[in-house]
Amino acid sequence: MEKKKEGHFVLVHGACHGAWCWYKVIAQLKSMGHKVTALDMAGSGVHPKQVHEIHSFSDYFEPLMTFMASLKPEEKVILVGHSFGGYSIATAMERFHEQVAVAVFATAFMPSPNLPYLTLSQQFDETMDSDKTMDTEYVFPNGTDKPPTSGLLGPNFMATKLYQLSPPEARDLALALTLVRHVGLFHDEESIKAVAVTNEKYGSVHRVFFVCCKDYVIKEEYQRWMIKNNPPDEVKSISDSDHMVMFSNPIDLCSCLQEIADKYT
């Protein structure tokens, strides 16, 4: 029987979350023989910075970029970005393309040179429900006539849109321990430029998209729209998963990640 390949997975969380949300996936991937690194982006999880100290995407992504820069020249990793983490891993692919064996976008924003941040954001807004973000909190230090500078997912929004198929204790853990934190919302030119990608670098890395079919935030129609307009090398569907695939269906998620390791490492 052929031995399953072992890879080094680098797991990147979505908005307001942190490395903590991968705990089930980390345990399972390690039991399968893989090396796993889960990172907190700046101001997320247990990262010491506060949201008001993070002024741009470059600040927010800094922990991932520092980690990528620390890799040995011959070392390659499998990047996995969830949700907003798609922008994090896309930036890492652009800057460190030679050290990424493959990148996995798990119901994540997947930019391209033709689908930049502003285009993805506009299309995403058009797919949201009429109640938008429900009880999500926003901070307007420059006045309500200016864009908010940060947001915090609301408990009702999380329960009905993100975690509706996940074990209740997963959501309760996040809320009881205040593991969900404000995330910066960046509209400045520097930030938009920081998440721009090119065909030469980002485009040279293998990409796989994991569709979560019962995601009520980044809806399946939006996921398929990104795939159609920016085709990855592969698409895998996880049928019984809400937005928080690492909680609602960690077994299928890890099975798909093993297939990726077997093929691309």
PDB file of C-alpha atoms in Angstrom:
ATOM      1  CA  MET A   1       0.000   0.000   0.000  1.00  0.00           C
ATOM      2  CA  GLU A   2       1.384   3.386  -0.983  1.00  0.00           C
ATOM      3  CA  LYS A   3       2.358   5.564   1.959  1.00  0.00           C
ATOM      4  CA  LYS A   4       0.355   8.766   2.248  1.00  0.00           C
ATOM      5  CA  LYS A   5       2.430  11.871   1.711  1.00  0.00           C
ATOM      6  CA  GLU A   6       3.116  14.208   4.595  1.00  0.00           C
ATOM      7  CA  GLY A   7       3.013  17.956   4.152  1.00  0.00           C
ATOM      8  CA  HIS A   8       3.440  21.132   6.138  1.00  0.00           C
ATOM      9  CA  PHE A   9       0.062  22.844   6.402  1.00  0.00           C
ATOM     10  CA  VAL A  10      -0.112  26.530   7.278  1.00  0.00           C
ATOM     11  CA  LEU A  11      -3.631  27.382   8.452  1.00  0.00           C
ATOM     12  CA  VAL A  12      -4.939  30.934   8.232  1.00  0.00           C
ATOM     13  CA  HIS A  13      -8.219  31.975   9.874  1.00  0.00           C
ATOM     14  CA  GLY A  14     -10.916  34.346   8.681  1.00  0.00           C
ATOM     15  CA  ALA A  15     -12.166  37.702   9.975  1.00  0.00           C
ATOM     16  CA  CYS A  16     -12.591  38.104  13.750  1.00  0.00           C
ATOM     17  CA  HIS A  17     -11.326  34.571  14.408  1.00  0.00           C
ATOM     18  CA  GLY A  18      -7.869  33.188  15.188  1.00  0.00           C
ATOM     19  CA  ALA A  19      -5.630  30.141  15.120  1.00  0.00           C
ATOM     20  CA  TRP A  20      -7.809  28.658  17.880  1.00  0.00           C
ATOM     21  CA  CYS A  21     -10.605  27.839  15.419  1.00  0.00           C
ATOM     22  CA  TRP A  22      -8.446  25.163  13.758  1.00  0.00           C
ATOM     23  CA  TYR A  23      -7.952  23.057  16.896  1.00  0.00           C
ATOM     24  CA  LYS A  24      -9.887  20.029  15.601  1.00  0.00           C
ATOM     25  CA  VAL A  25      -8.164  20.183  12.217  1.00  0.00           C
ATOM     26  CA  ILE A  26      -4.717  20.595  13.791  1.00  0.00           C
ATOM     27  CA  ALA A  27      -5.193  17.463  15.911  1.00  0.00           C
ATOM     28  CA  GLN A  28      -6.472  15.425  12.977  1.00  0.00           C
ATOM     29  CA  LEU A  29      -3.791  16.530  10.514  1.00  0.00           C
ATOM     30  CA  LYS A  30      -1.048  15.834  13.058  1.00  0.00           C
ATOM     31  CA  SER A  31      -2.478  12.366  13.700  1.00  0.00           C
ATOM     32  CA  MET A  32      -2.184  11.791   9.937  1.00  0.00           C
ATOM     33  CA  GLY A  33       1.530  12.593  10.115  1.00  0.00           C
ATOM     34  CA  HIS A  34       1.521  16.168   8.863  1.00  0.00           C
ATOM     35  CA  LYS A  35       3.326  19.183  10.231  1.00  0.00           C
ATOM     36  CA  VAL A  36       0.878  21.983  11.054  1.00  0.00           C
ATOM     37  CA  THR A  37       1.342  25.678  11.745  1.00  0.00           C
ATOM     38  CA  ALA A  38      -1.708  27.773  12.660  1.00  0.00           C
ATOM     39  CA  LEU A  39      -1.135  31.496  12.891  1.00  0.00           C
ATOM     40  CA  ASP A  40      -2.948  34.451  14.427  1.00  0.00           C
ATOM     41  CA  MET A  41      -3.028  37.437  12.132  1.00  0.00           C
ATOM     42  CA  ALA A  42      -2.254  40.744  13.849  1.00  0.00           C
ATOM     43  CA  GLY A  43      -4.887  41.664  16.426  1.00  0.00           C
ATOM     44  CA  SER A  44      -6.548  38.238  16.136  1.00  0.00           C
ATOM     45  CA  GLY A  45      -6.753  35.297  18.523  1.00  0.00           C
ATOM     46  CA  VAL A  46      -4.101  35.782  21.202  1.00  0.00           C
ATOM     47  CA  HIS A  47      -1.954  38.162  19.143  1.00  0.00           C
ATOM     48  CA  PRO A  48      -0.949  41.020  21.490  1.00  0.00           C
ATOM     49  CA  LYS A  49      -1.762  43.929  19.168  1.00  0.00           C
ATOM     50  CA  GLN A  50      -5.134  45.648  19.418  1.00  0.00           C
ATOM     51  CA  VAL A  51      -7.225  46.513  16.375  1.00  0.00           C
ATOM     52  CA  HIS A  52      -6.523  50.249  16.680  1.00  0.00           C
ATOM     53  CA  GLU A  53      -2.791  49.503  16.261  1.00  0.00           C
ATOM     54  CA  ILE A  54      -3.367  47.849  12.871  1.00  0.00           C
ATOM     55  CA  HIS A  55      -3.642  50.429  10.127  1.00  0.00           C
ATOM     56  CA  SER A  56      -3.483  48.419   6.901  1.00  0.00           C
ATOM     57  CA  PHE A  57      -3.600  44.970   5.358  1.00  0.00           C
ATOM     58  CA  SER A  58       0.201  44.941   5.523  1.00  0.00           C
ATOM     59  CA  ASP A  59       0.011  45.275   9.317  1.00  0.00           C
ATOM     60  CA  TYR A  60      -2.681  42.591   9.537  1.00  0.00           C
ATOM     61  CA  PHE A  61      -0.784  40.062   7.380  1.00  0.00           C
ATOM     62  CA  GLU A  62       2.572  40.653   9.087  1.00  0.00           C
ATOM     63  CA  PRO A  63       2.620  37.419  11.171  1.00  0.00           C
ATOM     64  CA  LEU A  64       2.120  35.284   8.044  1.00  0.00           C
ATOM     65  CA  MET A  65       4.746  37.193   6.047  1.00  0.00           C
ATOM     66  CA  THR A  66       7.251  36.889   8.900  1.00  0.00           C
ATOM     67  CA  PHE A  67       6.609  33.158   9.055  1.00  0.00           C
ATOM     68  CA  MET A  68       7.001  32.706   5.299  1.00  0.00           C
ATOM     69  CA  ALA A  69      10.270  34.664   5.359  1.00  0.00           C
ATOM     70  CA  SER A  70      11.581  32.307   8.070  1.00  0.00           C
ATOM     71  CA  LEU A  71      11.238  29.189   5.909  1.00  0.00           C
ATOM     72  CA  LYS A  72      14.372  27.553   4.518  1.00  0.00           C
ATOM     73  CA  PRO A  73      14.838  28.180   0.775  1.00  0.00           C
ATOM     74  CA  GLU A  74      14.028  24.554  -0.114  1.00  0.00           C
ATOM     75  CA  GLU A  75      10.991  24.325   2.186  1.00  0.00           C
ATOM     76  CA  LYS A  76       7.513  24.327   0.664  1.00  0.00           C
ATOM     77  CA  VAL A  77       4.221  24.636   2.519  1.00  0.00           C
ATOM     78  CA  ILE A  78       0.538  24.074   1.834  1.00  0.00           C
ATOM     79  CA  LEU A  79      -1.316  27.307   2.554  1.00  0.00           C
ATOM     80  CA  VAL A  80      -4.929  26.994   3.703  1.00  0.00           C
ATOM     81  CA  GLY A  81      -6.981  30.171   3.935  1.00  0.00           C
ATOM     82  CA  HIS A  82     -10.510  30.299   5.303  1.00  0.00           C
ATOM     83  CA  SER A  83     -12.950  33.098   4.415  1.00  0.00           C
ATOM     84  CA  PHE A  84     -11.162  36.467   4.769  1.00  0.00           C
ATOM     85  CA  GLY A  85      -7.957  34.420   5.119  1.00  0.00           C
ATOM     86  CA  GLY A  86      -8.049  34.030   1.342  1.00  0.00           C
ATOM     87  CA  TYR A  87      -6.583  37.529   1.077  1.00  0.00           C
ATOM     88  CA  SER A  88      -3.851  36.606   3.568  1.00  0.00           C
ATOM     89  CA  ILE A  89      -2.703  33.539   1.666  1.00  0.00           C
ATOM     90  CA  ALA A  90      -3.032  35.276  -1.715  1.00  0.00           C
ATOM     91  CA  THR A  91      -0.582  37.930  -0.498  1.00  0.00           C
ATOM     92  CA  ALA A  92       1.787  35.203   0.741  1.00  0.00           C
ATOM     93  CA  MET A  93       1.533  33.461  -2.644  1.00  0.00           C
ATOM     94  CA  GLU A  94       2.434  36.696  -4.412  1.00  0.00           C
ATOM     95  CA  ARG A  95       5.446  37.399  -2.200  1.00  0.00           C
ATOM     96  CA  PHE A  96       6.684  33.842  -1.598  1.00  0.00           C
ATOM     97  CA  HIS A  97       5.378  31.913  -4.610  1.00  0.00           C
ATOM     98  CA  GLU A  98       8.397  29.623  -4.808  1.00  0.00           C
ATOM     99  CA  GLN A  99       7.755  28.277  -1.318  1.00  0.00           C
ATOM    100  CA  VAL A 100       4.078  27.391  -1.735  1.00  0.00           C
ATOM    101  CA  ALA A 101       3.420  23.867  -3.001  1.00  0.00           C
ATOM    102  CA  VAL A 102      -0.306  24.561  -3.290  1.00  0.00           C
ATOM    103  CA  ALA A 103      -2.832  27.003  -1.837  1.00  0.00           C
ATOM    104  CA  VAL A 104      -6.268  25.950  -0.605  1.00  0.00           C
ATOM    105  CA  PHE A 105      -9.107  28.486  -0.512  1.00  0.00           C
ATOM    106  CA  ALA A 106     -11.707  27.049   1.883  1.00  0.00           C
ATOM    107  CA  THR A 107     -14.898  29.023   1.147  1.00  0.00           C
ATOM    108  CA  ALA A 108     -12.473  31.944   0.965  1.00  0.00           C
ATOM    109  CA  PHE A 109     -12.107  35.112  -1.037  1.00  0.00           C
ATOM    110  CA  MET A 110      -9.931  34.207  -4.023  1.00  0.00           C
ATOM    111  CA  PRO A 111      -8.546  37.233  -5.858  1.00  0.00           C
ATOM    112  CA  SER A 112      -6.826  37.363  -9.222  1.00  0.00           C
ATOM    113  CA  PRO A 113      -5.321  40.144 -11.355  1.00  0.00           C
ATOM    114  CA  ASN A 114      -8.771  40.466 -12.975  1.00  0.00           C
ATOM    115  CA  LEU A 115     -10.711  40.070  -9.705  1.00  0.00           C
ATOM    116  CA  PRO A 116      -9.098  42.562  -7.315  1.00  0.00           C
ATOM    117  CA  TYR A 117     -10.205  43.303  -3.782  1.00  0.00           C
ATOM    118  CA  LEU A 118     -12.720  46.015  -4.688  1.00  0.00           C
ATOM    119  CA  THR A 119     -14.417  43.853  -7.343  1.00  0.00           C
ATOM    120  CA  LEU A 120     -14.690  40.880  -4.991  1.00  0.00           C
ATOM    121  CA  SER A 121     -16.054  43.101  -2.215  1.00  0.00           C
ATOM    122  CA  GLN A 122     -18.669  44.694  -4.447  1.00  0.00           C
ATOM    123  CA  GLN A 123     -19.885  41.352  -5.780  1.00  0.00           C
ATOM    124  CA  PHE A 124     -19.948  39.916  -2.245  1.00  0.00           C
ATOM    125  CA  ASP A 125     -22.105  42.791  -0.989  1.00  0.00           C
ATOM    126  CA  GLU A 126     -24.607  42.101  -3.784  1.00  0.00           C
ATOM    127  CA  THR A 127     -25.039  38.474  -2.656  1.00  0.00           C
ATOM    128  CA  MET A 128     -25.693  39.259   0.995  1.00  0.00           C
ATOM    129  CA  ASP A 129     -29.160  38.873   2.483  1.00  0.00           C
ATOM    130  CA  SER A 130     -31.339  41.928   3.056  1.00  0.00           C
ATOM    131  CA  ASP A 131     -30.545  41.861   6.780  1.00  0.00           C
ATOM    132  CA  LYS A 132     -26.860  42.125   5.825  1.00  0.00           C
ATOM    133  CA  THR A 133     -24.714  41.601   8.913  1.00  0.00           C
ATOM    134  CA  MET A 134     -27.524  41.735  11.505  1.00  0.00           C
ATOM    135  CA  ASP A 135     -26.061  42.454  14.970  1.00  0.00           C
ATOM    136  CA  THR A 136     -22.467  42.836  13.827  1.00  0.00           C
ATOM    137  CA  GLU A 137     -20.840  45.874  15.464  1.00  0.00           C
ATOM    138  CA  TYR A 138     -18.936  48.530  13.541  1.00  0.00           C
ATOM    139  CA  VAL A 139     -16.689  51.321  14.776  1.00  0.00           C
ATOM    140  CA  PHE A 140     -16.889  54.774  13.136  1.00  0.00           C
ATOM    141  CA  PRO A 141     -14.146  56.912  14.729  1.00  0.00           C
ATOM    142  CA  ASN A 142     -14.200  59.318  11.784  1.00  0.00           C
ATOM    143  CA  GLY A 143     -17.969  59.796  11.867  1.00  0.00           C
ATOM    144  CA  THR A 144     -20.872  57.758  10.531  1.00  0.00           C
ATOM    145  CA  ASP A 145     -20.572  59.466   7.153  1.00  0.00           C
ATOM    146  CA  LYS A 146     -17.158  57.784   6.723  1.00  0.00           C
ATOM    147  CA  PRO A 147     -16.490  54.029   6.313  1.00  0.00           C
ATOM    148  CA  PRO A 148     -16.096  52.012   9.544  1.00  0.00           C
ATOM    149  CA  THR A 149     -12.547  51.158  10.588  1.00  0.00           C
ATOM    150  CA  SER A 150     -13.324  47.828  12.276  1.00  0.00           C
ATOM    151  CA  GLY A 151     -16.079  45.275  12.778  1.00  0.00           C
ATOM    152  CA  LEU A 152     -17.017  42.557  15.258  1.00  0.00           C
ATOM    153  CA  LEU A 153     -19.294  39.677  14.263  1.00  0.00           C
ATOM    154  CA  GLY A 154     -22.512  39.635  16.288  1.00  0.00           C
ATOM    155  CA  PRO A 155     -23.700  36.546  18.238  1.00  0.00           C
ATOM    156  CA  ASN A 156     -26.950  36.231  16.252  1.00  0.00           C
ATOM    157  CA  PHE A 157     -25.153  36.695  12.946  1.00  0.00           C
ATOM    158  CA  MET A 158     -22.651  33.994  13.920  1.00  0.00           C
ATOM    159  CA  ALA A 159     -25.357  31.583  15.061  1.00  0.00           C
ATOM    160  CA  THR A 160     -27.540  31.873  11.953  1.00  0.00           C
ATOM    161  CA  LYS A 161     -25.031  32.614   9.176  1.00  0.00           C
ATOM    162  CA  LEU A 162     -21.665  31.154  10.213  1.00  0.00           C
ATOM    163  CA  TYR A 163     -22.192  28.337  12.706  1.00  0.00           C
ATOM    164  CA  GLN A 164     -25.694  27.045  11.907  1.00  0.00           C
ATOM    165  CA  LEU A 165     -24.465  23.450  11.317  1.00  0.00           C
ATOM    166  CA  SER A 166     -21.567  23.553  13.784  1.00  0.00           C
ATOM    167  CA  PRO A 167     -21.717  22.105  17.301  1.00  0.00           C
ATOM    168  CA  PRO A 168     -23.186  24.775  19.630  1.00  0.00           C
ATOM    169  CA  GLU A 169     -20.160  24.479  21.917  1.00  0.00           C
ATOM    170  CA  ALA A 170     -17.913  25.755  19.112  1.00  0.00           C
ATOM    171  CA  ARG A 171     -19.803  29.044  18.883  1.00  0.00           C
ATOM    172  CA  ASP A 172     -20.211  29.230  22.656  1.00  0.00           C
ATOM    173  CA  LEU A 173     -16.469  28.725  23.098  1.00  0.00           C
ATOM    174  CA  ALA A 174     -15.731  31.660  20.818  1.00  0.00           C
ATOM    175  CA  LEU A 175     -18.186  33.970  22.567  1.00  0.00           C
ATOM    176  CA  ALA A 176     -17.636  32.899  26.197  1.00  0.00           C
ATOM    177  CA  LEU A 177     -13.862  33.274  25.991  1.00  0.00           C
ATOM    178  CA  THR A 178     -14.078  36.416  23.846  1.00  0.00           C
ATOM    179  CA  LEU A 179     -11.959  34.673  21.221  1.00  0.00           C
ATOM    180  CA  VAL A 180     -13.824  36.590  18.515  1.00  0.00           C
ATOM    181  CA  ARG A 181     -12.176  40.009  18.173  1.00  0.00           C
ATOM    182  CA  HIS A 182     -12.613  43.164  16.131  1.00  0.00           C
ATOM    183  CA  VAL A 183     -11.038  43.061  12.680  1.00  0.00           C
ATOM    184  CA  GLY A 184      -9.777  46.098  10.825  1.00  0.00           C
ATOM    185  CA  LEU A 185     -11.660  47.194   7.701  1.00  0.00           C
ATOM    186  CA  PHE A 186      -9.245  48.748   5.246  1.00  0.00           C
ATOM    187  CA  HIS A 187     -10.208  50.999   2.353  1.00  0.00           C
ATOM    188  CA  ASP A 188      -6.969  52.931   1.853  1.00  0.00           C
ATOM    189  CA  GLU A 189      -4.951  52.815  -1.330  1.00  0.00           C
ATOM    190  CA  GLU A 190      -1.939  51.193   0.374  1.00  0.00           C
ATOM    191  CA  SER A 191      -4.053  48.281   1.630  1.00  0.00           C
ATOM    192  CA  ILE A 192      -5.737  47.720  -1.712  1.00  0.00           C
ATOM    193  CA  LYS A 193      -2.316  47.719  -3.367  1.00  0.00           C
ATOM    194  CA  ALA A 194      -1.012  45.248  -0.735  1.00  0.00           C
ATOM    195  CA  VAL A 195      -3.558  42.589  -1.760  1.00  0.00           C
ATOM    196  CA  ALA A 196      -3.008  42.975  -5.504  1.00  0.00           C
ATOM    197  CA  VAL A 197      -1.684  39.831  -7.218  1.00  0.00           C
ATOM    198  CA  THR A 198       0.006  39.048 -10.526  1.00  0.00           C
ATOM    199  CA  ASN A 199      -0.123  36.150 -12.969  1.00  0.00           C
ATOM    200  CA  GLU A 200       3.664  35.841 -12.842  1.00  0.00           C
ATOM    201  CA  LYS A 201       3.868  35.150  -9.088  1.00  0.00           C
ATOM    202  CA  TYR A 202       0.481  34.375  -7.524  1.00  0.00           C
ATOM    203  CA  GLY A 203      -0.634  32.836 -10.806  1.00  0.00           C
ATOM    204  CA  SER A 204       2.281  30.389 -10.811  1.00  0.00           C
ATOM    205  CA  VAL A 205       1.054  28.632  -7.641  1.00  0.00           C
ATOM    206  CA  HIS A 206      -1.359  25.686  -7.763  1.00  0.00           C
ATOM    207  CA  ARG A 207      -4.767  26.631  -6.332  1.00  0.00           C
ATOM    208  CA  VAL A 208      -7.587  24.460  -5.037  1.00  0.00           C
ATOM    209  CA  PHE A 209     -10.986  25.770  -3.953  1.00  0.00           C
ATOM    210  CA  PHE A 210     -13.118  24.000  -1.332  1.00  0.00           C
ATOM    211  CA  VAL A 211     -16.799  24.826  -1.839  1.00  0.00           C
ATOM    212  CA  CYS A 212     -18.878  24.729   1.349  1.00  0.00           C
ATOM    213  CA  CYS A 213     -22.369  24.089   0.053  1.00  0.00           C
ATOM    214  CA  LYS A 214     -24.376  25.356   3.048  1.00  0.00           C
ATOM    215  CA  ASP A 215     -22.398  28.501   3.711  1.00  0.00           C
ATOM    216  CA  TYR A 216     -24.875  31.331   4.415  1.00  0.00           C
ATOM    217  CA  VAL A 217     -22.194  34.062   4.410  1.00  0.00           C
ATOM    218  CA  ILE A 218     -19.968  33.410   1.422  1.00  0.00           C
ATOM    219  CA  LYS A 219     -22.799  31.702  -0.383  1.00  0.00           C
ATOM    220  CA  GLU A 220     -22.298  28.861  -2.822  1.00  0.00           C
ATOM    221  CA  GLU A 221     -23.404  31.064  -5.734  1.00  0.00           C
ATOM    222  CA  TYR A 222     -20.654  33.555  -4.877  1.00  0.00           C
ATOM    223  CA  GLN A 223     -18.084  30.796  -4.440  1.00  0.00           C
ATOM    224  CA  ARG A 224     -19.022  29.416  -7.877  1.00  0.00           C
ATOM    225  CA  TRP A 225     -18.844  32.924  -9.352  1.00  0.00           C
ATOM    226  CA  MET A 226     -15.250  33.277  -8.146  1.00  0.00           C
ATOM    227  CA  ILE A 227     -14.389  29.827  -9.511  1.00  0.00           C
ATOM    228  CA  LYS A 228     -15.928  30.607 -12.900  1.00  0.00           C
ATOM    229  CA  ASN A 229     -14.127  33.936 -13.208  1.00  0.00           C
ATOM    230  CA  ASN A 230     -10.822  32.755 -11.736  1.00  0.00           C
ATOM    231  CA  PRO A 231     -10.550  28.982 -12.339  1.00  0.00           C
ATOM    232  CA  PRO A 232      -8.346  27.106  -9.863  1.00  0.00           C
ATOM    233  CA  ASP A 233      -6.558  23.830 -10.645  1.00  0.00           C
ATOM    234  CA  GLU A 234      -9.201  21.868  -8.727  1.00  0.00           C
ATOM    235  CA  VAL A 235     -12.535  22.299  -6.988  1.00  0.00           C
ATOM    236  CA  LYS A 236     -13.708  20.093  -4.124  1.00  0.00           C
ATOM    237  CA  SER A 237     -17.167  20.269  -2.573  1.00  0.00           C
ATOM    238  CA  ILE A 238     -17.929  19.695   1.105  1.00  0.00           C
ATOM    239  CA  SER A 239     -21.682  19.252   1.070  1.00  0.00           C
ATOM    240  CA  ASP A 240     -22.676  19.263   4.750  1.00  0.00           C
ATOM    241  CA  SER A 241     -20.759  22.314   5.830  1.00  0.00           C
ATOM    242  CA  ASP A 242     -21.658  25.790   6.985  1.00  0.00           C
ATOM    243  CA  HIS A 243     -19.187  28.655   6.781  1.00  0.00           C
ATOM    244  CA  MET A 244     -17.149  27.269   9.692  1.00  0.00           C
ATOM    245  CA  VAL A 245     -16.090  24.088   7.911  1.00  0.00           C
ATOM    246  CA  MET A 246     -13.421  23.353  10.530  1.00  0.00           C
ATOM    247  CA  PHE A 247     -16.215  22.864  13.082  1.00  0.00           C
ATOM    248  CA  SER A 248     -19.155  21.617  11.018  1.00  0.00           C
ATOM    249  CA  ASN A 249     -17.259  19.043   8.946  1.00  0.00           C
ATOM    250  CA  PRO A 250     -13.617  18.658  10.043  1.00  0.00           C
ATOM    251  CA  ILE A 251     -13.467  15.016   8.914  1.00  0.00           C
ATOM    252  CA  ASP A 252     -14.301  15.742   5.270  1.00  0.00           C
ATOM    253  CA  LEU A 253     -12.115  18.841   5.369  1.00  0.00           C
ATOM    254  CA  CYS A 254      -9.099  16.840   6.541  1.00  0.00           C
ATOM    255  CA  SER A 255      -9.815  14.098   4.028  1.00  0.00           C
ATOM    256  CA  CYS A 256      -9.717  16.689   1.246  1.00  0.00           C
ATOM    257  CA  LEU A 257      -6.534  18.192   2.658  1.00  0.00           C
ATOM    258  CA  GLN A 258      -4.900  14.745   2.666  1.00  0.00           C
ATOM    259  CA  GLU A 259      -5.794  14.359  -1.010  1.00  0.00           C
ATOM    260  CA  ILE A 260      -4.158  17.716  -1.669  1.00  0.00           C
ATOM    261  CA  ALA A 261      -0.996  16.665   0.179  1.00  0.00           C
ATOM    262  CA  ASP A 262      -0.856  13.410  -1.780  1.00  0.00           C
ATOM    263  CA  LYS A 263      -1.118  15.208  -5.096  1.00  0.00           C
ATOM    264  CA  TYR A 264       0.957  18.363  -4.660  1.00  0.00           C
ATOM    265  CA  THR A 265       3.808  17.478  -2.250  1.00  0.00           C
TER     266      THR A 265
END
